[in-house]
PDB file of C-alpha atoms and ligand atoms in Angstrom:
ATOM      1  CA  MET R  17       0.000   0.000   0.000  1.00  0.00           C
ATOM      2  CA  SER R  18       1.256   3.451  -0.782  1.00  0.00           C
ATOM      3  CA  PHE R  19       0.064   6.969  -0.709  1.00  0.00           C
ATOM      4  CA  VAL R  20       1.412  10.353  -1.720  1.00  0.00           C
ATOM      5  CA  THR R  21       1.259  13.456   0.394  1.00  0.00           C
ATOM      6  CA  ARG R  22       1.302  16.558  -1.775  1.00  0.00           C
ATOM      7  CA  GLY R  23       3.989  19.087  -0.958  1.00  0.00           C
ATOM      8  CA  PHE R  24       5.732  16.763   1.475  1.00  0.00           C
ATOM      9  CA  GLY R  25       9.414  16.041   0.949  1.00  0.00           C
ATOM     10  CA  GLY R  26      10.948  16.373  -2.496  1.00  0.00           C
ATOM     11  CA  ARG R  27       7.768  16.383  -4.587  1.00  0.00           C
ATOM     12  CA  SER R  28       9.046  19.352  -6.560  1.00  0.00           C
ATOM     13  CA  ARG R  29      11.771  17.117  -8.058  1.00  0.00           C
ATOM     14  CA  ASP R  30       9.020  15.074  -9.689  1.00  0.00           C
ATOM     15  CA  ARG R  31       7.283  18.081 -11.181  1.00  0.00           C
ATOM     16  CA  ASP R  32       6.902  17.819 -14.955  1.00  0.00           C
ATOM     17  CA  GLU R  33       9.247  20.381 -16.505  1.00  0.00           C
ATOM     18  CA  ARG R  34       6.788  20.970 -19.317  1.00  0.00           C
ATOM     19  CA  LEU R  35       4.354  22.522 -16.820  1.00  0.00           C
ATOM     20  CA  PRO R  36       4.631  26.306 -16.367  1.00  0.00           C
ATOM     21  CA  PRO R  37       4.376  27.669 -12.815  1.00  0.00           C
ATOM     22  CA  GLY R  38       0.933  27.486 -11.208  1.00  0.00           C
ATOM     23  CA  GLN R  39      -0.434  24.963 -13.736  1.00  0.00           C
ATOM     24  CA  THR R  40      -2.029  21.540 -13.174  1.00  0.00           C
ATOM     25  CA  LEU R  41      -2.220  18.718 -15.713  1.00  0.00           C
ATOM     26  CA  VAL R  42      -5.596  17.736 -17.137  1.00  0.00           C
ATOM     27  CA  HIS R  43      -6.456  14.925 -19.531  1.00  0.00           C
ATOM     28  CA  ASP R  44      -9.812  16.172 -20.733  1.00  0.00           C
ATOM     29  CA  PHE R  45     -10.267  19.440 -22.595  1.00  0.00           C
ATOM     30  CA  PRO R  46     -12.230  21.977 -20.512  1.00  0.00           C
ATOM     31  CA  VAL R  47     -14.244  24.432 -22.588  1.00  0.00           C
ATOM     32  CA  LEU R  48     -14.310  28.126 -21.741  1.00  0.00           C
ATOM     33  CA  SER R  49     -17.017  30.195 -23.316  1.00  0.00           C
ATOM     34  CA  ALA R  50     -17.881  33.842 -22.931  1.00  0.00           C
ATOM     35  CA  GLY R  51     -20.967  33.641 -25.079  1.00  0.00           C
ATOM     36  CA  PRO R  52     -23.112  31.521 -27.347  1.00  0.00           C
ATOM     37  CA  THR R  53     -21.240  29.132 -29.648  1.00  0.00           C
ATOM     38  CA  PRO R  54     -21.387  30.546 -33.186  1.00  0.00           C
ATOM     39  CA  GLU R  55     -22.499  27.985 -35.760  1.00  0.00           C
ATOM     40  CA  VAL R  56     -20.395  28.881 -38.787  1.00  0.00           C
ATOM     41  CA  ASP R  57     -21.169  27.164 -42.095  1.00  0.00           C
ATOM     42  CA  THR R  58     -17.978  26.582 -44.100  1.00  0.00           C
ATOM     43  CA  ALA R  59     -19.878  27.655 -47.255  1.00  0.00           C
ATOM     44  CA  GLU R  60     -20.103  31.136 -45.724  1.00  0.00           C
ATOM     45  CA  TRP R  61     -16.776  31.056 -43.890  1.00  0.00           C
ATOM     46  CA  SER R  62     -13.864  33.181 -45.021  1.00  0.00           C
ATOM     47  CA  PHE R  63     -10.618  34.178 -43.421  1.00  0.00           C
ATOM     48  CA  THR R  64      -9.085  37.598 -43.953  1.00  0.00           C
ATOM     49  CA  ILE R  65      -5.885  39.433 -43.116  1.00  0.00           C
ATOM     50  CA  VAL R  66      -6.470  43.181 -43.132  1.00  0.00           C
ATOM     51  CA  THR R  67      -3.619  45.674 -43.486  1.00  0.00           C
ATOM     52  CA  GLU R  68      -3.430  49.417 -44.033  1.00  0.00           C
ATOM     53  CA  ALA R  69      -3.097  48.599 -47.758  1.00  0.00           C
ATOM     54  CA  GLY R  70      -6.026  46.234 -48.192  1.00  0.00           C
ATOM     55  CA  THR R  71      -7.559  42.846 -47.491  1.00  0.00           C
ATOM     56  CA  HIS R  72      -6.303  39.332 -48.242  1.00  0.00           C
ATOM     57  CA  ARG R  73      -9.163  36.858 -48.284  1.00  0.00           C
ATOM     58  CA  TRP R  74      -9.429  33.054 -48.427  1.00  0.00           C
ATOM     59  CA  SER R  75     -12.668  31.111 -48.871  1.00  0.00           C
ATOM     60  CA  TRP R  76     -12.962  27.738 -47.120  1.00  0.00           C
ATOM     61  CA  ASP R  77     -11.989  25.892 -50.340  1.00  0.00           C
ATOM     62  CA  GLU R  78      -9.042  28.207 -50.966  1.00  0.00           C
ATOM     63  CA  PHE R  79      -7.948  27.744 -47.375  1.00  0.00           C
ATOM     64  CA  GLN R  80      -8.154  23.933 -47.647  1.00  0.00           C
ATOM     65  CA  ALA R  81      -5.871  24.100 -50.704  1.00  0.00           C
ATOM     66  CA  LEU R  82      -3.065  25.733 -48.665  1.00  0.00           C
ATOM     67  CA  PRO R  83      -0.270  23.521 -47.318  1.00  0.00           C
ATOM     68  CA  ALA R  84      -1.242  22.275 -43.845  1.00  0.00           C
ATOM     69  CA  GLU R  85       0.974  21.015 -41.024  1.00  0.00           C
ATOM     70  CA  ASP R  86       0.536  18.606 -38.143  1.00  0.00           C
ATOM     71  CA  ILE R  87       1.216  20.344 -34.841  1.00  0.00           C
ATOM     72  CA  ALA R  88       2.016  18.552 -31.576  1.00  0.00           C
ATOM     73  CA  THR R  89       2.043  21.005 -28.702  1.00  0.00           C
ATOM     74  CA  ASP R  90       1.316  21.626 -25.039  1.00  0.00           C
ATOM     75  CA  ILE R  91      -1.435  24.121 -24.209  1.00  0.00           C
ATOM     76  CA  HIS R  92      -1.764  26.213 -21.066  1.00  0.00           C
ATOM     77  CA  CYS R  93      -5.001  27.830 -19.910  1.00  0.00           C
ATOM     78  CA  VAL R  94      -4.923  30.860 -17.617  1.00  0.00           C
ATOM     79  CA  THR R  95      -7.432  29.058 -15.369  1.00  0.00           C
ATOM     80  CA  HIS R  96      -4.533  26.828 -14.232  1.00  0.00           C
ATOM     81  CA  TRP R  97      -4.897  23.751 -16.430  1.00  0.00           C
ATOM     82  CA  SER R  98      -2.387  22.496 -18.946  1.00  0.00           C
ATOM     83  CA  LYS R  99      -2.750  19.717 -21.460  1.00  0.00           C
ATOM     84  CA  LEU R 100       0.402  18.120 -22.850  1.00  0.00           C
ATOM     85  CA  GLY R 101       1.033  16.717 -26.308  1.00  0.00           C
ATOM     86  CA  THR R 102      -2.150  17.836 -28.041  1.00  0.00           C
ATOM     87  CA  SER R 103      -2.481  17.167 -31.800  1.00  0.00           C
ATOM     88  CA  TRP R 104      -3.710  19.728 -34.271  1.00  0.00           C
ATOM     89  CA  ARG R 105      -3.635  20.316 -38.004  1.00  0.00           C
ATOM     90  CA  GLY R 106      -3.639  23.732 -39.556  1.00  0.00           C
ATOM     91  CA  VAL R 107      -2.036  26.329 -41.787  1.00  0.00           C
ATOM     92  CA  SER R 108       1.013  28.166 -40.498  1.00  0.00           C
ATOM     93  CA  LEU R 109       0.683  31.932 -40.246  1.00  0.00           C
ATOM     94  CA  ASP R 110       4.055  32.062 -42.051  1.00  0.00           C
ATOM     95  CA  THR R 111       2.197  30.701 -45.086  1.00  0.00           C
ATOM     96  CA  LEU R 112      -0.713  33.114 -44.710  1.00  0.00           C
ATOM     97  CA  PHE R 113       1.535  36.147 -44.232  1.00  0.00           C
ATOM     98  CA  GLU R 114       3.810  35.261 -47.190  1.00  0.00           C
ATOM     99  CA  ASP R 115       2.364  37.948 -49.483  1.00  0.00           C
ATOM    100  CA  VAL R 116       1.172  40.327 -46.777  1.00  0.00           C
ATOM    101  CA  GLU R 117       3.032  43.573 -46.255  1.00  0.00           C
ATOM    102  CA  SER R 118       2.367  45.979 -43.427  1.00  0.00           C
ATOM    103  CA  GLN R 119       4.210  48.659 -41.514  1.00  0.00           C
ATOM    104  CA  PHE R 120       2.284  47.665 -38.378  1.00  0.00           C
ATOM    105  CA  ASP R 121       3.732  45.368 -35.698  1.00  0.00           C
ATOM    106  CA  TYR R 122       0.569  44.234 -33.871  1.00  0.00           C
ATOM    107  CA  VAL R 123      -2.394  42.054 -34.704  1.00  0.00           C
ATOM    108  CA  MET R 124      -5.962  41.965 -33.431  1.00  0.00           C
ATOM    109  CA  ALA R 125      -7.644  38.612 -33.990  1.00  0.00           C
ATOM    110  CA  HIS R 126     -11.404  38.888 -34.548  1.00  0.00           C
ATOM    111  CA  SER R 127     -13.822  35.991 -34.160  1.00  0.00           C
ATOM    112  CA  PHE R 128     -17.323  35.133 -35.277  1.00  0.00           C
ATOM    113  CA  GLY R 129     -19.402  36.091 -32.241  1.00  0.00           C
ATOM    114  CA  GLY R 130     -17.407  39.273 -31.608  1.00  0.00           C
ATOM    115  CA  TYR R 131     -14.484  38.071 -29.456  1.00  0.00           C
ATOM    116  CA  THR R 132     -11.112  39.778 -29.978  1.00  0.00           C
ATOM    117  CA  THR R 133      -7.585  39.176 -28.721  1.00  0.00           C
ATOM    118  CA  ASN R 134      -4.296  41.001 -29.405  1.00  0.00           C
ATOM    119  CA  VAL R 135      -0.925  39.420 -30.264  1.00  0.00           C
ATOM    120  CA  PRO R 136       2.319  41.031 -31.511  1.00  0.00           C
ATOM    121  CA  LEU R 137       3.030  39.982 -35.126  1.00  0.00           C
ATOM    122  CA  ASP R 138       6.511  38.669 -34.294  1.00  0.00           C
ATOM    123  CA  GLU R 139       4.884  36.130 -31.951  1.00  0.00           C
ATOM    124  CA  LEU R 140       2.699  34.771 -34.733  1.00  0.00           C
ATOM    125  CA  LEU R 141       5.502  34.111 -37.247  1.00  0.00           C
ATOM    126  CA  ASP R 142       8.510  31.738 -37.414  1.00  0.00           C
ATOM    127  CA  GLY R 143       6.524  28.601 -36.662  1.00  0.00           C
ATOM    128  CA  GLN R 144       4.802  29.958 -33.562  1.00  0.00           C
ATOM    129  CA  ALA R 145       1.168  30.092 -34.697  1.00  0.00           C
ATOM    130  CA  TRP R 146      -1.398  28.451 -36.964  1.00  0.00           C
ATOM    131  CA  ILE R 147      -4.996  28.641 -38.076  1.00  0.00           C
ATOM    132  CA  ALA R 148      -6.086  25.195 -36.926  1.00  0.00           C
ATOM    133  CA  THR R 149      -8.977  23.287 -38.499  1.00  0.00           C
ATOM    134  CA  GLU R 150      -8.468  19.836 -36.947  1.00  0.00           C
ATOM    135  CA  PHE R 151      -7.984  18.498 -33.428  1.00  0.00           C
ATOM    136  CA  ASP R 152      -7.007  14.857 -32.785  1.00  0.00           C
ATOM    137  CA  GLY R 153      -7.502  14.016 -36.461  1.00  0.00           C
ATOM    138  CA  GLU R 154     -11.079  15.294 -36.590  1.00  0.00           C
ATOM    139  CA  PRO R 155     -12.562  18.547 -37.888  1.00  0.00           C
ATOM    140  CA  LEU R 156     -12.596  21.085 -35.070  1.00  0.00           C
ATOM    141  CA  ASP R 157     -15.908  21.024 -33.129  1.00  0.00           C
ATOM    142  CA  PRO R 158     -17.800  24.318 -32.855  1.00  0.00           C
ATOM    143  CA  GLU R 159     -17.408  24.146 -29.067  1.00  0.00           C
ATOM    144  CA  HIS R 160     -13.623  24.009 -29.492  1.00  0.00           C
ATOM    145  CA  GLY R 161     -13.626  26.873 -31.970  1.00  0.00           C
ATOM    146  CA  GLY R 162     -14.447  25.209 -35.275  1.00  0.00           C
ATOM    147  CA  PRO R 163     -14.449  25.499 -38.149  1.00  0.00           C
ATOM    148  CA  ALA R 164     -11.142  27.297 -37.496  1.00  0.00           C
ATOM    149  CA  ARG R 165      -9.325  28.748 -34.519  1.00  0.00           C
ATOM    150  CA  LEU R 166      -6.096  30.601 -33.988  1.00  0.00           C
ATOM    151  CA  LEU R 167      -3.462  28.428 -32.270  1.00  0.00           C
ATOM    152  CA  VAL R 168      -0.687  30.312 -30.431  1.00  0.00           C
ATOM    153  CA  PRO R 169       0.407  27.662 -27.941  1.00  0.00           C
ATOM    154  CA  HIS R 170       3.312  29.548 -26.366  1.00  0.00           C
ATOM    155  CA  LEU R 171       0.829  32.062 -24.888  1.00  0.00           C
ATOM    156  CA  TYR R 172      -2.082  31.356 -22.514  1.00  0.00           C
ATOM    157  CA  PHE R 173      -4.868  29.672 -24.406  1.00  0.00           C
ATOM    158  CA  TRP R 174      -7.316  32.619 -24.381  1.00  0.00           C
ATOM    159  CA  LYS R 175      -5.004  34.071 -27.077  1.00  0.00           C
ATOM    160  CA  SER R 176      -5.832  31.076 -29.307  1.00  0.00           C
ATOM    161  CA  ALA R 177      -9.072  32.680 -30.454  1.00  0.00           C
ATOM    162  CA  LYS R 178     -11.905  30.297 -31.240  1.00  0.00           C
ATOM    163  CA  TRP R 179     -14.015  30.847 -34.414  1.00  0.00           C
ATOM    164  CA  VAL R 180     -11.363  33.149 -35.856  1.00  0.00           C
ATOM    165  CA  ARG R 181     -12.404  35.090 -38.941  1.00  0.00           C
ATOM    166  CA  SER R 182      -9.784  37.779 -39.416  1.00  0.00           C
ATOM    167  CA  LEU R 183      -6.462  39.188 -38.331  1.00  0.00           C
ATOM    168  CA  VAL R 184      -6.292  42.970 -38.479  1.00  0.00           C
ATOM    169  CA  MET R 185      -2.898  44.686 -38.414  1.00  0.00           C
ATOM    170  CA  MET R 186      -2.664  47.621 -36.021  1.00  0.00           C
ATOM    171  CA  PRO R 187       0.007  50.203 -35.159  1.00  0.00           C
ATOM    172  CA  ARG R 188      -0.271  49.787 -31.363  1.00  0.00           C
ATOM    173  CA  ASP R 189      -0.754  46.803 -29.071  1.00  0.00           C
ATOM    174  CA  ASP R 190      -4.395  47.600 -28.320  1.00  0.00           C
ATOM    175  CA  PRO R 191      -6.020  45.207 -25.820  1.00  0.00           C
ATOM    176  CA  GLY R 192      -8.558  42.615 -26.959  1.00  0.00           C
ATOM    177  CA  PHE R 193     -11.674  41.487 -25.086  1.00  0.00           C
ATOM    178  CA  TRP R 194     -10.263  39.776 -21.990  1.00  0.00           C
ATOM    179  CA  GLU R 195      -7.195  42.028 -22.024  1.00  0.00           C
ATOM    180  CA  GLN R 196      -9.474  45.064 -21.605  1.00  0.00           C
ATOM    181  CA  ASN R 197     -11.245  43.403 -18.718  1.00  0.00           C
ATOM    182  CA  GLY R 198      -8.465  42.260 -16.386  1.00  0.00           C
ATOM    183  CA  TYR R 199      -6.247  39.794 -18.249  1.00  0.00           C
ATOM    184  CA  HIS R 200      -2.625  40.456 -19.159  1.00  0.00           C
ATOM    185  CA  ILE R 201      -1.823  42.278 -22.417  1.00  0.00           C
ATOM    186  CA  HIS R 202       0.783  39.617 -23.365  1.00  0.00           C
ATOM    187  CA  GLY R 203      -0.024  36.345 -21.528  1.00  0.00           C
ATOM    188  CA  ASP R 204       3.219  34.326 -21.329  1.00  0.00           C
ATOM    189  CA  PRO R 205       2.533  31.250 -19.134  1.00  0.00           C
ATOM    190  CA  TRP R 206       6.226  30.851 -18.236  1.00  0.00           C
ATOM    191  CA  GLN R 207       6.209  34.378 -16.765  1.00  0.00           C
ATOM    192  CA  GLU R 208       2.731  33.833 -15.226  1.00  0.00           C
ATOM    193  CA  GLU R 209       1.386  36.861 -17.087  1.00  0.00           C
ATOM    194  CA  ARG R 210      -2.215  36.144 -16.076  1.00  0.00           C
ATOM    195  CA  TYR R 211      -3.666  39.534 -15.107  1.00  0.00           C
ATOM    196  CA  TRP R 212      -2.807  43.253 -15.400  1.00  0.00           C
TER     197      TRP R 212
ATOM    198  CA  MET K  13     -10.232  73.099 -14.327  1.00  0.00           C
ATOM    199  CA  ASP K  14      -9.345  71.415 -11.047  1.00  0.00           C
ATOM    200  CA  HIS K  15      -9.875  67.701 -10.682  1.00  0.00           C
ATOM    201  CA  LEU K  16      -9.593  65.099  -7.942  1.00  0.00           C
ATOM    202  CA  ASP K  17      -7.472  62.008  -8.187  1.00  0.00           C
ATOM    203  CA  GLY K  18      -8.992  58.531  -8.470  1.00  0.00           C
ATOM    204  CA  ASN K  19      -8.974  57.960  -4.724  1.00  0.00           C
ATOM    205  CA  ALA K  20     -11.876  60.351  -4.489  1.00  0.00           C
ATOM    206  CA  LEU K  21     -14.018  57.773  -6.299  1.00  0.00           C
ATOM    207  CA  ALA K  22     -13.654  55.145  -3.596  1.00  0.00           C
ATOM    208  CA  GLY K  23     -16.275  56.592  -1.256  1.00  0.00           C
ATOM    209  CA  PRO K  24     -18.993  57.275  -3.826  1.00  0.00           C
ATOM    210  CA  LEU K  25     -18.512  53.937  -5.622  1.00  0.00           C
ATOM    211  CA  ALA K  26     -18.640  51.981  -2.386  1.00  0.00           C
ATOM    212  CA  ASP K  27     -21.948  53.692  -1.682  1.00  0.00           C
ATOM    213  CA  TYR K  28     -23.459  52.860  -5.057  1.00  0.00           C
ATOM    214  CA  PHE K  29     -22.310  49.262  -5.105  1.00  0.00           C
ATOM    215  CA  THR K  30     -24.145  48.535  -1.893  1.00  0.00           C
ATOM    216  CA  PHE K  31     -27.271  48.558  -4.081  1.00  0.00           C
ATOM    217  CA  ASP K  32     -28.540  45.401  -5.685  1.00  0.00           C
ATOM    218  CA  VAL K  33     -26.992  45.633  -9.142  1.00  0.00           C
ATOM    219  CA  THR K  34     -29.556  43.226 -10.597  1.00  0.00           C
ATOM    220  CA  ALA K  35     -32.303  45.792  -9.987  1.00  0.00           C
ATOM    221  CA  ALA K  36     -30.321  48.597 -11.620  1.00  0.00           C
ATOM    222  CA  THR K  37     -31.062  49.393 -15.261  1.00  0.00           C
ATOM    223  CA  ALA K  38     -28.507  50.071 -17.958  1.00  0.00           C
ATOM    224  CA  ARG K  39     -28.557  51.248 -21.553  1.00  0.00           C
ATOM    225  CA  CYS K  40     -26.953  48.845 -24.036  1.00  0.00           C
ATOM    226  CA  ASN K  41     -24.338  50.462 -26.301  1.00  0.00           C
ATOM    227  CA  GLY K  42     -25.159  47.913 -28.974  1.00  0.00           C
ATOM    228  CA  CYS K  43     -28.896  48.432 -29.520  1.00  0.00           C
ATOM    229  CA  GLY K  44     -29.901  51.208 -27.137  1.00  0.00           C
ATOM    230  CA  GLU K  45     -32.282  49.043 -25.125  1.00  0.00           C
ATOM    231  CA  VAL K  46     -32.672  50.068 -21.489  1.00  0.00           C
ATOM    232  CA  ALA K  47     -33.184  47.033 -19.254  1.00  0.00           C
ATOM    233  CA  GLU K  48     -32.612  45.753 -15.762  1.00  0.00           C
ATOM    234  CA  PHE K  49     -29.442  43.731 -15.245  1.00  0.00           C
ATOM    235  CA  ALA K  50     -31.696  40.970 -13.960  1.00  0.00           C
ATOM    236  CA  ARG K  51     -32.969  40.527 -17.548  1.00  0.00           C
ATOM    237  CA  ALA K  52     -29.498  40.199 -19.084  1.00  0.00           C
ATOM    238  CA  LEU K  53     -27.853  36.987 -20.296  1.00  0.00           C
ATOM    239  CA  VAL K  54     -25.025  35.856 -18.044  1.00  0.00           C
ATOM    240  CA  PHE K  55     -22.321  33.505 -19.350  1.00  0.00           C
ATOM    241  CA  THR K  56     -20.048  32.072 -16.714  1.00  0.00           C
ATOM    242  CA  SER K  57     -16.771  30.430 -17.543  1.00  0.00           C
ATOM    243  CA  PRO K  58     -13.705  29.829 -15.410  1.00  0.00           C
ATOM    244  CA  ALA K  59     -12.052  32.779 -17.176  1.00  0.00           C
ATOM    245  CA  GLY K  60     -14.777  35.190 -16.100  1.00  0.00           C
ATOM    246  CA  THR K  61     -18.417  36.158 -16.224  1.00  0.00           C
ATOM    247  CA  VAL K  62     -19.807  37.929 -19.266  1.00  0.00           C
ATOM    248  CA  VAL K  63     -23.139  39.763 -19.121  1.00  0.00           C
ATOM    249  CA  ARG K  64     -24.859  40.218 -22.477  1.00  0.00           C
ATOM    250  CA  CYS K  65     -27.865  42.222 -23.628  1.00  0.00           C
ATOM    251  CA  ALA K  66     -30.976  40.041 -23.879  1.00  0.00           C
ATOM    252  CA  THR K  67     -32.047  41.956 -26.994  1.00  0.00           C
ATOM    253  CA  CYS K  68     -28.866  41.997 -29.135  1.00  0.00           C
ATOM    254  CA  GLU K  69     -26.298  39.865 -27.211  1.00  0.00           C
ATOM    255  CA  HIS K  70     -23.824  42.770 -27.125  1.00  0.00           C
ATOM    256  CA  VAL K  71     -21.462  42.472 -24.135  1.00  0.00           C
ATOM    257  CA  LEU K  72     -22.695  44.780 -21.368  1.00  0.00           C
ATOM    258  CA  ALA K  73     -20.379  43.923 -18.506  1.00  0.00           C
ATOM    259  CA  THR K  74     -17.647  41.556 -17.389  1.00  0.00           C
ATOM    260  CA  LEU K  75     -16.437  40.257 -14.071  1.00  0.00           C
ATOM    261  CA  VAL K  76     -13.019  38.645 -13.642  1.00  0.00           C
ATOM    262  CA  GLU K  77     -12.145  37.299 -10.207  1.00  0.00           C
ATOM    263  CA  ALA K  78      -8.757  36.036  -9.040  1.00  0.00           C
ATOM    264  CA  GLY K  79      -8.437  35.558  -5.312  1.00  0.00           C
ATOM    265  CA  GLU K  80      -8.391  38.965  -3.678  1.00  0.00           C
ATOM    266  CA  ARG K  81      -8.513  40.779  -7.018  1.00  0.00           C
ATOM    267  CA  ALA K  82     -11.611  41.445  -9.087  1.00  0.00           C
ATOM    268  CA  TRP K  83     -12.173  43.417 -12.279  1.00  0.00           C
ATOM    269  CA  LEU K  84     -15.596  44.892 -13.031  1.00  0.00           C
ATOM    270  CA  GLY K  85     -15.963  45.989 -16.645  1.00  0.00           C
ATOM    271  CA  PHE K  86     -18.890  47.991 -17.970  1.00  0.00           C
ATOM    272  CA  SER K  87     -17.624  48.608 -21.493  1.00  0.00           C
ATOM    273  CA  GLY K  88     -20.983  47.891 -23.127  1.00  0.00           C
ATOM    274  CA  VAL K  89     -23.286  50.210 -21.228  1.00  0.00           C
ATOM    275  CA  SER K  90     -23.554  53.960 -21.617  1.00  0.00           C
ATOM    276  CA  ALA K  91     -24.962  54.513 -18.124  1.00  0.00           C
ATOM    277  CA  ILE K  92     -26.416  52.629 -15.189  1.00  0.00           C
ATOM    278  CA  GLU K  93     -29.481  53.873 -13.355  1.00  0.00           C
ATOM    279  CA  VAL K  94     -29.542  53.119  -9.637  1.00  0.00           C
ATOM    280  CA  ARG K  95     -32.730  53.889  -7.701  1.00  0.00           C
ATOM    281  CA  ARG K  96     -32.082  55.428  -4.318  1.00  0.00           C
ATOM    282  CA  ALA K  97     -34.590  54.651  -1.600  1.00  0.00           C
TER     283      ALA K  97
HETATM  284 ZN1   ZN D  28     -28.448  45.409 -26.890  1.00  0.00          ZN
END
């Protein structure tokens, strides 16, 4: 018979190094929702990148024709859960930004349903972010942000906007929805950037 | 024109927030509807509580709580009416 007493003698040595401070492992996938789940028909779906010079637009079929990647990554929610080794498939933002030129350094992600979140452009490029359309080999459920969500796994998961529809370039790092209402402007889990 | 610093708000706000907020009415910035907070749609998630207009679903208010800290946001209302007894 054995038992484990949390926080008693040397437990910290056993702590998984993939877990940022203040996080606990989960095996399910808790859903956070600040509103009704938008039901977005792929026939009406489009994704846009908006710059000071104009709009780049992809229909669902055009988007499906882009080269996609498999992504294996850990995700960290600000509400203290982390999930390790999740599997996604999506289009890298490096691909989407290939022909996009802008003088602006910041991005506001906009979602169907009205949600917004801000991310600096240099944290979306160089293999750091995707527009994901599959989770665990299946099309992304509406409750997990389908048909497509932003995936920025090195930041807290509220930055990985569900139901994403556009990325709008902006000259300043303006705060998005949760960032205006108490959450951190940047959201690095390794620095515990949870709140203002 | 002279102004007071933010500390001067503490007294008055503490007074107003002793009222039952659910009975207070607010005007929605989205559609202009004036309604009691009790009629609004409230979405709770571990990240925070979001209060939406029952008429147009525009976000009226947010509440984020983290231990001793709490953030009350009223970005979606133009004004709140509080009835004084
Ligand atoms: Zn309204």
